[in-house]
Amino acid sequence: MSPDAIAVQFLNGLAGASTLFLIAVGLSLIFGVTRIVNFAHGSFYMLGIYVAYSLVARFGGTVLGFWASLLVAALAVAVIGVVVELLLLRRIYHAPELFQLLATFAVVLIVRDATLALWGPEDLLGPRAPGLKGSVEILGRQFPQYDLALIFVGPAVLGLLWLVLTRTRFGILIRAATQDREMVGALGVNQAWLFTAVFALGAFLAAFGGALQAPREPANLGLDLVAIGEAFVVVVVGGMGSIPGAFLAAFIIAEIKAMCFAIGQTTIAGVSFSFSKLTLVVEFLVMAAVLIWRPWGLLGRPAAATRNPAEIEAPISPADARTRRFGFAVLALLIVLPAFAQAFPYTLVLSIDILIAVLFAASLHFIMGPGGMHSFGHAAYFGLGAYGAGLLVKQAGWSMETALVGAPLIAAAGALVFGWFCVRLSGVYLAMLTLAFAQIVWSVAFQWDDFTGGSNGIVGVWPAPWLSEKWAYYYLTLACAVAGVLLLWRVLLAPFGYAMRAGRDSPLRADAIGIDVFRVQWKAFMLAGLVCGVAGGLFAFSKGSISPEAIGVGRSIDGLIMVLLGGVQTLAGPVVGAGLFTWLSDLIAREFAYWRAALGLTILVLVLAFPLGVAGSVKRLFAREAA
Amino acid sequence: MLKATDLHTYYGQAHILAGVSVEVRAGEVVVLLGRNGAGKSTTMKSIMGLVRPRAGTVEFQGRRIEQLATHRIARMGLGYVPEERRIFTELTVLENLEVGRQAPRPGAPTWDFEKIGRLFPNLREMPHRPGGRMSGGEQQMLTIARTLMGNPACVLLDEPSEGVAPVIVDQMAEAIRGLKSAGVAILLSEQNLHFAMEVADRAYIIEKGAIRFSGTMAALAANAEVQAQYLAV
Ligand SMILES: Nc1ncnc2c1ncn2[C@@H]1O[C@H](COP(=O)(O)OP(=O)(O)OP(=O)(O)O)[C@@H](O)[C@H]1O
Ligand SMILES: [Mg+2]
């Protein structure tokens, strides 16, 4: 590690910071004004690269043509943003936060497949910028001219935004609405119009950030989730809604990453350690540290209690006789299911997947619904369970049966540690910290080649001989799922469950009547981790292997979708949601090349048609009938 | 000018307004008097569409507005000054005023910083001060000034005398008289009878979400029984 290497990496970091800032600042503006956490923001970034790639290929031969192409690409994506805002977001501004997330996530799926259809699956690297193709020598090293130019884009955009926000009526309205949008409306400003404009501006900035990358980084279909992950981190670290905060956070994170590259392999206290491997996780470490130390971000301010526009939730109720009868009928059906497996062997495989999903979703629902803790990283406990099972068998030589008992304990231990930090926060901040922990678990599994098998994962994790028949394993899964779900329900309808809900609805009052909210939530977190670990263990043995892909952010999001589909405030919700989601995604994944878009559209229809979730809406229907 | 008839408003299950009717005629200052929690603010929010009454009608300048979005109501020239002030603390005085600015309106006085400075001299001294670094009284002036920038024909003014120093209360009374003489109609909410006596032409008394008295200030001044029953603390 030489000083000039560090200097060049520092410049690299600055170029990276520019891009990061462009994505994050739009997300921050949109959140500030509309209070929507826009998952589709990464998709705008990705679209920016693709559209710019196509435009530059045709018109990018000249300097003017090149830069005009980038701008037009960003404008085109801004128009797409407007369409999304008008057709979708406008209908759900008053929906619960999680529904908004789900809806914007559906947009991610649709954009992903639309991009696949239009540009194909190959990576596409755009031509280099005319006039900036060469490199300059800095401290004896070659540094690309284009990257040097990029370094100035971030501060330039920051300056322009600052001018817009302080010198124009539009900017002043944005700042006012970030603080109190209802008051802005009472002063005669049409919020709908303001929201659309802010959304367009945010989409433009993200897409422009993407377009600038076209000559540097190949466009590929995974960029949307990468970009949104990084942008979230920057926004949270900088402070939600704070633009200088986004700038500062982008700078810090990009530089820390660059320095990890600069240091590379090194030996600390006799142990060789690769810092470049840290780059996948370092931003999440930074975010976790900031969230614990200063939950509102570096330059953000502690949120005043914001008025939640969503309706107050009806309390959970135990099942009535009719629902009970229905439940027993379903259970009976599940018990006799293997008798028909001869004719449809795939049924058992799918049913095992569904039952595992039910456990996963029920444990997530437990902390999310009654607990009010919206976890975006439930995959962490699934992963700890699955990897725990795999490692206990492979590295510790345990039997399958004991490993299946050990796995949930490992997951619960993880939840114990992570939960201790997480339950101190609430709302979006809690969600982001859970995401950070999940990302840390994922990246340890992905990077620790010697222990976890790295990207290949662990193979040969098979069930004991007496469980090797599919039907036998099915019964094991069924027994675990039923036991797990009943345990969670039992707890929810016991005094502990009431304490959880009291802590969710009114932490101060709950504290005042002697409920230790922190402890209750912490225990709930642990119990959810335990049950989720069972799901992870069962998963590993049902597939015979476990790999990092299976425990990534995608699984956390699947869990959220299942819970929301079913309905957050009903006990049966996660069960219905998990079944429906697993079955639907299996069905359309096999039938359709564009299954993501189909899934996304399905989600959108469900969100717009059943704002209470499927089980919740059915319940309300019956309640109305009865009334 | 403004006429609300038989408003019924709920927060969740709680029936807060049980048939409130109030009227403000052109050029009038009308006060809505009542104790804490009587329903004064809820009446104003119901008129503004900030909470939706479940039943009742609101008419403003001859048009029904109870179904309109809040910003449309504001655009018709009905101004609203909330009791919590709700200043944009990050924005300067001038920027706060800019948020409230609307196009001039025929039939209503037009306001600018200059004219507002005459009404509230304190604000003239601090055009670039962020709202968060102003005293309570200055914020109270700013919140009224901000609404005036929309050139309203009628203003709903929620407890302007609450929690400010006596000298500021006097300034508020002065300002309300100034607005009246400029031709702005005002519906004022108050607990402070003395303050109301200084500025208002007519009064309504509200208690538990229903109007218990309505009449001129003189009639109220003469009616010790009503005063004792609904206003004495
Ligand atoms: N957001 C709300 N949710 C539930 N109840 C509310 C809400 N706002 C007010 N209330 C209740 O409605 C009733 C009327 O309140 P309102 O604010 O209209 O009274 P007010 O006359 O303005 O009182 P004050 O002089 O204290 O401002 C009170 O009982 C209050 O507790
Ligand atoms: Mg009030």
Short mmCIF file of C-alpha atoms and ligand atoms in Angstrom, two decimals, chain B residues 35-37 39-42 45 83 158-159 162 189 191, ligand 2:
data_model
loop_
_atom_site.label_atom_id
_atom_site.label_comp_id
_atom_site.label_asym_id
_atom_site.label_seq_id
_atom_site.Cartn_x
_atom_site.Cartn_y
_atom_site.Cartn_z
CA ARG B 35 -63.38 25.95 27.03
CA ASN B 36 -60.54 23.55 26.35
CA GLY B 37 -61.75 20.61 24.31
CA GLY B 39 -64.60 21.67 19.75
CA LYS B 40 -63.41 25.05 18.47
CA SER B 41 -60.40 23.76 16.54
CA THR B 42 -62.38 20.80 15.26
CA LYS B 45 -60.67 21.92 10.68
CA GLU B 83 -53.54 27.13 16.72
CA ASP B 158 -57.57 29.59 15.82
CA GLU B 159 -56.73 31.04 19.27
CA GLU B 162 -52.99 31.52 23.29
CA SER B 189 -61.69 30.97 18.19
CA GLN B 191 -61.18 31.10 25.41
MG MG C 2 -58.23 24.34 19.86
#
